[in-house]
Coordinates of C-alpha atoms in Angstrom, one line a residue:
M1 CA 110.5 62.1 38.9
S2 CA 110.2 63.7 42.3
S3 CA 110.3 61.6 45.5
P4 CA 107.2 61.6 47.6
N5 CA 107.2 64.1 50.3
L6 CA 106.9 62.7 53.8
A7 CA 104.1 63.9 55.9
V8 CA 106.3 64.8 58.8
L9 CA 108.4 67.1 56.6
T10 CA 105.3 68.8 55.1
A11 CA 103.9 69.3 58.7
L12 CA 107.1 71.0 59.8
D13 CA 107.3 73.2 56.7
T14 CA 103.7 74.4 57.0
A15 CA 103.3 74.5 60.7
R16 CA 102.0 77.8 62.2
T17 CA 104.4 79.6 64.3
Q18 CA 103.7 78.7 67.9
W19 CA 105.0 78.8 71.4
Y20 CA 107.3 75.8 70.9
H21 CA 109.2 77.6 68.2
V22 CA 109.9 80.5 70.6
T23 CA 110.9 78.0 73.3
A24 CA 113.4 76.4 70.8
I25 CA 114.8 79.8 70.0
V26 CA 115.4 80.6 73.7
I27 CA 117.0 77.2 74.4
A28 CA 119.3 77.3 71.4
G29 CA 119.8 81.0 71.8
M30 CA 121.0 80.8 75.4
G31 CA 123.8 78.6 74.2
F32 CA 124.9 81.4 71.8
F33 CA 124.5 83.9 74.6
T34 CA 126.9 81.9 76.6
D35 CA 129.3 81.3 73.7
A36 CA 129.5 85.1 73.0
Y37 CA 130.0 86.0 76.7
D38 CA 132.7 83.5 77.1
L39 CA 134.5 84.4 74.0
F40 CA 134.4 88.2 74.4
C41 CA 134.6 88.7 78.2
I42 CA 138.4 88.1 78.0
S43 CA 138.8 91.3 76.1
T44 CA 137.5 93.3 79.1
V45 CA 140.1 91.8 81.6
S46 CA 143.2 91.1 79.4
K47 CA 144.8 94.4 80.2
L48 CA 144.1 93.8 83.8
L49 CA 145.9 90.5 83.6
G50 CA 148.9 92.5 82.3
R51 CA 148.8 94.9 85.2
L52 CA 148.5 92.0 87.8
Y53 CA 151.1 89.6 86.4
Y54 CA 153.5 91.4 84.1
Y55 CA 154.3 94.6 85.8
D56 CA 158.0 95.6 85.5
P57 CA 159.0 98.5 87.8
A58 CA 161.9 99.4 85.5
S59 CA 159.6 100.1 82.6
G60 CA 157.7 103.1 84.2
K61 CA 154.5 101.8 82.6
P62 CA 151.6 99.6 83.7
G63 CA 152.1 95.9 83.3
K64 CA 151.2 94.6 79.9
I65 CA 150.9 91.0 78.6
P66 CA 153.6 90.5 76.0
D67 CA 152.1 90.5 72.5
P68 CA 152.7 86.8 71.7
V69 CA 151.2 85.8 75.1
N70 CA 148.2 88.2 74.6
N71 CA 147.6 86.7 71.1
F72 CA 147.7 83.2 72.6
V73 CA 145.3 84.0 75.5
I74 CA 142.8 85.3 72.9
G75 CA 143.4 82.9 70.1
V76 CA 143.5 79.6 72.1
A77 CA 139.7 79.7 72.7
L78 CA 139.4 80.2 68.8
V79 CA 141.5 77.2 68.1
G80 CA 139.4 75.3 70.5
T81 CA 136.2 76.5 68.9
L82 CA 137.5 75.5 65.4
S83 CA 138.4 72.0 66.7
G84 CA 135.0 71.6 68.5
Q85 CA 133.0 72.7 65.4
L86 CA 134.6 69.9 63.3
F87 CA 134.4 67.3 66.0
F88 CA 130.8 67.9 67.2
G89 CA 129.4 68.8 63.8
F90 CA 130.5 65.4 62.5
L91 CA 129.0 63.7 65.6
G92 CA 125.8 65.6 65.1
D93 CA 125.2 63.8 61.8
K94 CA 126.4 60.4 63.2
L95 CA 124.9 60.2 66.7
G96 CA 122.1 62.7 66.5
R97 CA 121.7 66.4 67.2
K98 CA 120.2 66.0 70.7
K99 CA 122.8 63.5 72.1
V100 CA 125.7 65.7 71.2
Y101 CA 123.9 69.0 72.2
G102 CA 124.0 68.2 76.0
V103 CA 127.7 67.3 76.0
T104 CA 128.7 70.6 74.6
L105 CA 126.8 72.4 77.3
V106 CA 128.4 70.4 80.2
L107 CA 131.9 71.1 78.7
M108 CA 131.1 74.8 78.6
V109 CA 130.0 74.9 82.2
I110 CA 133.1 73.0 83.6
C111 CA 135.6 75.0 81.6
A112 CA 134.0 78.5 82.2
I113 CA 134.4 77.7 86.0
G114 CA 137.9 76.3 85.4
S115 CA 138.9 79.5 83.5
G116 CA 138.1 81.6 86.5
L117 CA 139.9 79.2 89.0
S118 CA 143.2 79.3 86.9
F119 CA 145.6 78.1 89.6
G120 CA 148.7 79.6 91.0
A121 CA 150.0 83.2 91.6
S122 CA 152.7 83.4 89.0
A123 CA 152.1 84.7 85.5
K124 CA 153.2 81.4 84.0
S125 CA 150.9 79.2 86.1
V126 CA 147.8 81.5 85.8
I127 CA 148.1 82.2 82.1
G128 CA 149.0 78.5 81.4
T129 CA 146.0 77.1 83.2
L130 CA 143.7 79.9 81.9
C131 CA 144.8 78.9 78.3
F132 CA 144.1 75.2 79.0
F133 CA 140.6 75.8 80.2
R134 CA 139.8 78.3 77.5
F135 CA 140.9 75.8 74.8
W136 CA 138.3 73.3 76.1
L137 CA 135.8 76.0 76.7
G138 CA 136.2 76.9 73.1
F139 CA 135.9 73.3 72.1
G140 CA 132.5 73.1 73.7
I141 CA 131.5 76.5 72.2
G142 CA 132.4 75.1 68.8
G143 CA 129.8 72.3 69.0
D144 CA 127.1 74.8 69.6
Y145 CA 127.5 76.4 66.2
P146 CA 126.5 73.5 63.9
L147 CA 124.1 71.9 66.4
S148 CA 122.1 75.1 67.3
A149 CA 121.8 76.0 63.6
T150 CA 120.9 72.6 62.4
I151 CA 118.3 72.0 65.1
M152 CA 116.6 75.3 64.6
S153 CA 116.5 74.9 60.8
E154 CA 115.0 71.4 61.1
Y155 CA 112.4 72.6 63.6
A156 CA 111.3 75.7 61.7
N157 CA 108.6 76.2 59.0
K158 CA 109.8 77.4 55.7
R159 CA 108.1 80.8 56.0
T160 CA 110.0 82.0 59.1
R161 CA 113.0 79.5 59.1
G162 CA 115.6 82.3 58.3
A163 CA 114.2 84.6 61.0
F164 CA 114.3 81.8 63.6
I165 CA 117.9 80.7 62.9
A166 CA 119.0 84.4 62.8
A167 CA 117.2 84.9 66.2
V168 CA 119.3 82.1 67.7
F169 CA 122.4 83.7 66.4
A170 CA 121.2 87.2 67.5
M171 CA 121.8 86.1 71.1
Q172 CA 125.4 86.4 70.3
G173 CA 124.8 90.2 70.4
V174 CA 123.1 89.9 73.8
G175 CA 126.0 87.9 75.0
I176 CA 128.5 90.5 73.9
I177 CA 126.5 93.2 75.7
A178 CA 126.4 91.1 78.8
A179 CA 130.1 90.6 78.7
G180 CA 130.5 94.4 78.8
L181 CA 127.8 95.0 81.3
V182 CA 128.9 92.4 83.8
S183 CA 132.6 93.5 83.6
M184 CA 131.5 97.1 84.0
S185 CA 129.2 96.4 87.0
L186 CA 131.7 94.2 88.9
S187 CA 134.6 96.6 88.2
A188 CA 132.5 99.6 89.5
L189 CA 131.6 97.6 92.6
F190 CA 135.2 96.6 93.3
L191 CA 136.3 100.2 92.5
H192 CA 133.8 101.5 95.1
M193 CA 135.1 99.0 97.7
Y194 CA 138.8 99.4 96.8
P195 CA 139.7 102.9 95.5
A196 CA 143.2 103.3 94.3
P197 CA 145.4 106.1 92.9
A198 CA 146.2 106.4 89.2
F199 CA 149.3 104.8 88.0
T200 CA 151.1 108.2 87.6
D201 CA 150.5 108.8 91.2
D202 CA 151.6 105.4 92.6
H203 CA 152.9 102.7 90.3
V204 CA 152.3 99.9 92.9
L205 CA 149.1 100.8 94.7
S206 CA 147.3 101.7 91.4
T207 CA 146.8 97.9 90.8
Q208 CA 144.4 96.7 93.5
P209 CA 145.3 93.1 94.6
Q210 CA 141.4 92.5 94.9
A211 CA 141.2 92.8 91.1
D212 CA 142.6 89.4 90.9
L213 CA 139.3 88.0 92.2
M214 CA 137.2 90.3 90.0
W215 CA 138.5 88.9 86.7
R216 CA 137.9 85.4 88.0
I217 CA 134.3 86.1 88.8
V218 CA 133.8 87.7 85.3
L219 CA 135.0 84.5 83.6
M220 CA 133.2 82.0 85.9
L221 CA 129.8 83.8 85.5
G222 CA 129.8 82.5 81.8
A223 CA 128.8 79.1 83.4
L224 CA 125.5 80.4 84.8
P225 CA 123.3 80.6 81.6
A226 CA 124.5 77.2 80.4
I227 CA 123.6 75.7 83.7
L228 CA 120.1 77.3 83.7
T229 CA 119.3 75.9 80.2
Y230 CA 120.7 72.3 80.5
Y231 CA 117.4 70.8 81.6
W232 CA 115.4 72.3 78.9
R233 CA 118.0 71.4 76.2
M234 CA 117.7 67.8 77.3
K235 CA 113.9 67.8 77.2
M236 CA 113.9 68.8 73.5
P237 CA 113.1 65.7 71.2
E238 CA 115.4 64.7 68.4
T239 CA 114.5 66.6 65.2
G240 CA 112.0 65.0 63.0
R241 CA 114.2 65.2 60.0
Y242 CA 117.1 63.3 61.7
T243 CA 114.7 60.7 63.1
A244 CA 113.0 60.1 59.8
I245 CA 115.7 60.5 57.1
I246 CA 118.9 59.4 59.0
Q247 CA 117.6 56.9 61.5
G248 CA 114.9 55.7 59.2
N249 CA 112.1 55.8 61.7
A250 CA 109.2 57.8 60.2
K251 CA 106.8 56.6 62.9
Q252 CA 108.9 58.0 65.8
A253 CA 109.5 61.3 63.9
A254 CA 105.8 61.6 63.3
A255 CA 105.0 60.9 67.0
D256 CA 107.7 63.3 68.2
M257 CA 106.8 66.2 65.9
G258 CA 103.0 65.5 66.3
R259 CA 103.5 65.9 70.1
V260 CA 105.5 69.2 69.6
L261 CA 103.3 70.7 67.0
D262 CA 100.1 69.4 68.8
I263 CA 98.8 67.8 65.5
E264 CA 98.2 64.3 64.0
I265 CA 100.9 63.3 61.5
Q266 CA 100.9 60.2 59.3
A267 CA 103.9 58.0 59.7
D268 CA 104.6 57.4 55.9
D269 CA 107.0 54.4 56.5
E270 CA 106.3 53.2 53.0
K271 CA 107.5 56.4 51.3
L272 CA 110.7 56.7 53.4
E273 CA 112.8 54.2 51.3
Q274 CA 111.9 55.9 48.1
F275 CA 112.7 59.3 49.6
K276 CA 116.1 58.1 50.9
S277 CA 117.0 56.6 47.5
F278 CA 117.3 60.0 46.0
N279 CA 120.0 61.0 48.5
N280 CA 122.4 58.1 49.0
Y281 CA 125.6 59.8 48.0
P282 CA 128.2 60.5 50.7
L283 CA 129.9 63.8 51.5
L284 CA 133.1 62.8 49.8
S285 CA 131.7 62.0 46.4
M286 CA 131.5 63.4 42.9
E287 CA 127.7 63.6 43.3
F288 CA 128.0 65.9 46.4
L289 CA 130.6 67.9 44.5
R290 CA 128.3 68.4 41.5
R291 CA 125.3 69.3 43.6
H292 CA 126.9 71.2 46.5
G293 CA 130.5 71.9 45.8
L294 CA 130.1 75.6 44.9
H295 CA 127.7 76.1 47.8
L296 CA 130.3 74.7 50.2
L297 CA 133.0 76.8 48.7
G298 CA 130.7 79.8 49.0
T299 CA 129.8 79.3 52.7
T300 CA 133.3 78.5 53.7
T301 CA 135.1 81.4 52.0
T302 CA 132.5 84.0 52.9
W303 CA 132.6 83.0 56.6
F304 CA 136.4 82.9 56.5
L305 CA 136.7 86.4 55.1
L306 CA 133.9 87.8 57.3
D307 CA 135.6 86.5 60.5
I308 CA 139.0 88.0 59.7
A309 CA 137.2 91.4 59.9
F310 CA 134.7 90.7 62.6
Y311 CA 137.0 89.1 65.2
S312 CA 139.7 91.7 64.4
Q313 CA 137.3 94.5 65.2
N314 CA 135.8 92.8 68.4
L315 CA 139.1 91.5 69.9
T316 CA 141.0 94.7 69.2
Q317 CA 138.4 97.1 70.5
K318 CA 140.4 97.8 73.7
D319 CA 143.2 99.0 71.5
I320 CA 141.1 101.2 69.3
F321 CA 138.9 102.7 72.0
P322 CA 141.5 105.3 73.1
A323 CA 141.8 106.4 69.5
I324 CA 138.1 107.3 69.4
G325 CA 138.1 108.9 72.9
L326 CA 136.1 106.2 74.7
T327 CA 138.9 105.3 77.2
K328 CA 141.6 107.1 79.0
E329 CA 145.4 106.5 78.8
A330 CA 146.4 103.6 81.0
V331 CA 148.9 105.7 83.0
D332 CA 146.2 108.2 84.0
I333 CA 143.9 105.6 85.8
N334 CA 144.1 102.6 88.1
A335 CA 143.6 98.9 87.2
L336 CA 140.0 98.6 87.9
Q337 CA 139.1 101.9 86.3
E338 CA 140.7 100.7 83.2
V339 CA 138.5 97.6 83.3
F340 CA 135.5 99.8 83.8
D341 CA 136.4 102.1 80.9
I342 CA 137.1 99.3 78.5
S343 CA 133.8 97.5 79.5
K344 CA 131.8 100.6 79.2
A345 CA 133.2 101.3 75.7
M346 CA 132.5 97.7 74.7
F347 CA 128.9 97.9 76.0
I348 CA 128.3 101.1 74.1
I349 CA 129.6 99.9 70.8
A350 CA 127.7 96.6 71.3
M351 CA 124.5 98.2 72.3
F352 CA 124.3 100.8 69.4
G353 CA 126.3 99.1 66.7
T354 CA 126.4 95.4 67.2
F355 CA 123.1 94.6 68.7
P356 CA 120.7 96.4 66.3
G357 CA 122.4 94.8 63.4
Y358 CA 121.5 91.2 64.5
W359 CA 117.9 92.1 65.0
F360 CA 117.5 94.0 61.7
T361 CA 118.5 90.7 60.1
V362 CA 115.8 88.8 62.2
F363 CA 113.1 91.2 61.1
F364 CA 114.1 91.7 57.4
I365 CA 115.6 88.3 56.4
E366 CA 112.4 86.9 55.0
K367 CA 111.5 90.2 53.3
I368 CA 114.8 91.1 51.7
G369 CA 116.4 87.7 51.5
R370 CA 119.7 86.3 52.5
F371 CA 121.7 87.0 49.5
I372 CA 121.1 90.7 49.3
I373 CA 121.6 91.3 53.1
Q374 CA 125.0 89.6 52.8
L375 CA 126.1 91.3 49.7
V376 CA 125.1 94.8 51.0
G377 CA 126.7 94.0 54.4
F378 CA 130.1 93.1 52.9
F379 CA 130.0 96.1 50.7
M380 CA 129.2 98.6 53.5
M381 CA 131.8 97.1 55.9
S382 CA 134.4 97.5 53.2
V383 CA 133.4 101.2 52.5
F384 CA 133.5 102.2 56.2
M385 CA 136.8 100.4 56.9
L386 CA 138.4 102.0 53.9
I387 CA 137.2 105.5 55.1
I388 CA 138.7 104.7 58.6
G389 CA 142.0 103.5 57.1
L390 CA 142.4 106.5 54.7
K391 CA 141.4 109.1 57.2
Y392 CA 142.5 107.6 60.5
D393 CA 144.7 110.5 61.6
Y394 CA 142.1 113.0 60.7
L395 CA 139.3 111.2 62.5
K396 CA 141.5 110.3 65.6
K397 CA 142.6 113.8 66.2
D398 CA 139.6 116.0 65.5
H399 CA 136.5 114.0 64.9
H400 CA 136.1 111.4 67.6
R401 CA 132.3 111.2 67.2
L402 CA 132.5 110.7 63.6
F403 CA 135.2 108.0 64.2
A404 CA 132.9 106.2 66.7
A405 CA 130.0 106.4 64.3
L406 CA 132.0 104.8 61.5
Y407 CA 133.4 102.2 63.8
G408 CA 129.9 101.4 65.0
L409 CA 128.5 101.3 61.5
T410 CA 131.0 98.6 60.5
F411 CA 129.6 96.4 63.3
F412 CA 125.9 97.2 62.3
F413 CA 126.5 96.1 58.7
A414 CA 128.5 93.1 59.8
N415 CA 125.6 91.8 61.8
F416 CA 122.8 93.1 59.4
G417 CA 124.9 91.3 56.8
P418 CA 127.4 88.5 56.6
N419 CA 127.9 87.7 60.2
S420 CA 124.3 86.6 60.5
I421 CA 123.9 85.2 57.0
T422 CA 126.9 83.0 57.0
F423 CA 125.4 81.3 60.0
V424 CA 122.0 80.8 58.5
L425 CA 122.9 79.6 54.9
P426 CA 124.9 76.4 55.8
A427 CA 121.9 75.3 57.9
E428 CA 119.7 75.5 54.8
L429 CA 121.7 74.6 51.8
F430 CA 122.9 71.0 52.5
P431 CA 121.1 67.6 52.8
T432 CA 120.0 66.3 56.2
R433 CA 122.6 63.6 56.3
V434 CA 125.5 66.0 56.2
R435 CA 123.9 69.3 57.2
S436 CA 125.6 69.5 60.6
T437 CA 129.0 68.5 59.1
C438 CA 128.7 71.0 56.3
H439 CA 127.7 73.8 58.7
A440 CA 130.7 72.7 60.9
L441 CA 133.1 72.9 57.9
S442 CA 131.8 76.4 57.1
A443 CA 131.9 77.6 60.8
A444 CA 135.4 76.1 61.2
S445 CA 136.5 78.0 58.2
G446 CA 135.2 81.2 59.9
K447 CA 137.2 80.5 63.0
A448 CA 140.2 80.1 60.8
G449 CA 139.6 83.5 59.7
A450 CA 139.1 84.6 63.3
L451 CA 142.6 83.2 64.0
V452 CA 144.1 85.3 61.2
G453 CA 142.5 88.3 62.9
A454 CA 143.7 87.3 66.4
F455 CA 147.2 86.3 65.5
G456 CA 147.8 88.5 62.5
I457 CA 145.6 91.6 62.3
Q458 CA 145.7 92.3 66.0
S459 CA 149.5 92.4 66.0
Y460 CA 149.1 95.7 64.0
T461 CA 146.9 97.4 66.7
L462 CA 148.5 96.2 69.9
G463 CA 151.2 98.8 70.0
G464 CA 148.9 101.6 69.1
N465 CA 151.0 102.6 66.1
T466 CA 148.9 104.7 63.7
N467 CA 150.5 103.6 60.5
K468 CA 150.1 99.9 61.5
I469 CA 146.3 100.4 62.5
K470 CA 145.7 102.2 59.1
K471 CA 147.3 99.3 57.3
A472 CA 145.2 96.9 59.3
M473 CA 141.9 98.7 58.3
M474 CA 142.9 98.8 54.6
I475 CA 143.6 95.0 54.7
L476 CA 140.2 94.4 56.3
A477 CA 138.4 96.6 53.7
F478 CA 140.0 94.4 51.0
T479 CA 139.0 91.1 52.7
N480 CA 135.4 92.4 52.8
M481 CA 135.4 93.1 49.1
L482 CA 136.6 89.5 48.5
G483 CA 133.6 88.4 50.7
F484 CA 131.3 90.5 48.4
F485 CA 132.4 88.6 45.4
F486 CA 132.4 85.1 46.9
T487 CA 128.8 85.8 48.0
F488 CA 127.7 85.1 44.4
L489 CA 128.5 81.4 44.9
V490 CA 125.6 81.0 47.3
P491 CA 121.9 80.9 46.2
E492 CA 118.9 82.5 47.8
T493 CA 117.0 80.1 50.0
K494 CA 114.1 82.3 51.1
G495 CA 110.6 80.7 51.2
R496 CA 111.6 77.1 50.2
S497 CA 111.7 73.9 52.1
L498 CA 115.0 72.4 53.2
E499 CA 114.4 69.4 50.9
E500 CA 113.6 71.6 47.9
I501 CA 116.8 73.7 48.6
S502 CA 119.1 70.6 49.0
G503 CA 117.5 68.6 46.2
E504 CA 116.5 65.9 48.6
D505 CA 112.9 66.0 47.2
G506 CA 114.3 64.6 43.9
G507 CA 113.1 67.7 42.1
R508 CA 115.0 70.5 40.5
D509 CA 118.8 70.2 40.7
S510 CA 120.0 72.1 43.8
S511 CA 123.0 73.3 42.0
E512 CA 120.9 75.6 39.9
D513 CA 120.6 79.2 40.7
H514 CA 117.5 79.8 42.8
S515 CA 118.2 83.4 43.5
T516 CA 115.5 84.7 41.4
V517 CA 112.6 82.5 42.6
T518 CA 109.3 84.4 42.3
E519 CA 106.2 84.4 44.4
M520 CA 104.4 82.7 41.4
E521 CA 106.9 79.9 41.4
E522 CA 106.6 79.5 45.2
N523 CA 102.8 79.2 44.9
K524 CA 103.2 76.7 42.2
N525 CA 105.5 74.6 44.2
A526 CA 103.2 74.7 47.2
K527 CA 100.2 73.4 45.1
T528 CA 102.4 70.7 43.5
M529 CA 103.3 69.5 47.0
G530 CA 99.7 69.5 48.1
L531 CA 100.2 72.3 50.8

């Protein structure tokens, strides 16, 4: 026996795409723009921090952050993000998506500004306060993952839901581009105002003291997009699914969503109890394990494996760029020129490798489906990383353009592949009562993978040792193949309502394989539901 379908849920599933959906994508997407900018801008200035605070005249080389400290500066935000995902993801199910959504944004604004203010002039004080603020910055960023995905999935109609969630996540690509562009522009401006000799010509004067202001501005600008979207984020009503299914107020849900969609929606209070009776099992129960245990295992493992590769590639770009000819040797340039070169290279890779992959997912996710995109993405990433690992010396010495193309293609298939899909699927597979929590568990698993990349894989690349970099690429190729096989644990969700996918409608068991749903079956379901 199927539970009666609530009118507000049917209205959301069948609503025509309209301006409000676009607004929701922009509001939620700007959070992800900010997240990506804040997480990746540190890569453009971390070598500058080494020149400013860790120069040793006896070394005869530009200052460099010690490897453990460098790992900590990059990794501390990831630890904060993992913690924030679990904390805010749980609160999103308990207190409501909207209430928690504003808190994360305020935290991001305060800590982005604090990161740039990092007090003191000694290495210990600057790096210490920088790490403190970046932990809490990451904590706020972490909350954005489950909340943005859940809000977008619960607002969207079932025909375009995947594209809408992917579009929110695609703003991460814009944020990475912005991190490179802002750092490149500011370093070019400061370089014009404060020219300096290369390190080989003058060890001391090659590091402009004004560069200390530049990196602070780069970090603090991450607060700007969050400030600009705070008002609009607070104007968004609570999602109809949360209000009806969790708060038990079908009347309020119908009123809120009717105003948003500009239609009349029946309250359906009398159907609500029967609907909820089909879904009264908690997260920690055998019933959840039976229905969704393999799904949760699939979303957590694939995100974990993907982020080992994705963050290793993103965070170690500055070390691989010289190998593919995009940047010069540190001794041949001054401090600000090094920032400019790293930022330019990051911008080029993001613009032509990272960015297109995100939007290919947006345009093709409803045509190809989630399952195939993730499967192909993992496979292609593994192939390209394997080629780079096996032929690293050959590519590095004689074929810089081919090296850059292969490196860019790994980013393209990461984003037109598992990086986007691992974000989409947890927002669709799980019941409304635990949707934010399950997305948070999946995302936190991803950040655990990112930490493996930041603290483990990156240690192979920091010294520029060819053999170690080859070994790192081979390890990443293997993790991607593991991701390929774990993808078989997650079903296809294309074209179905959230309640049908999760089993909340009391219909077909959600643990069954839905990957082969045909157009005929979808039409039949639509007729059965009276759509």
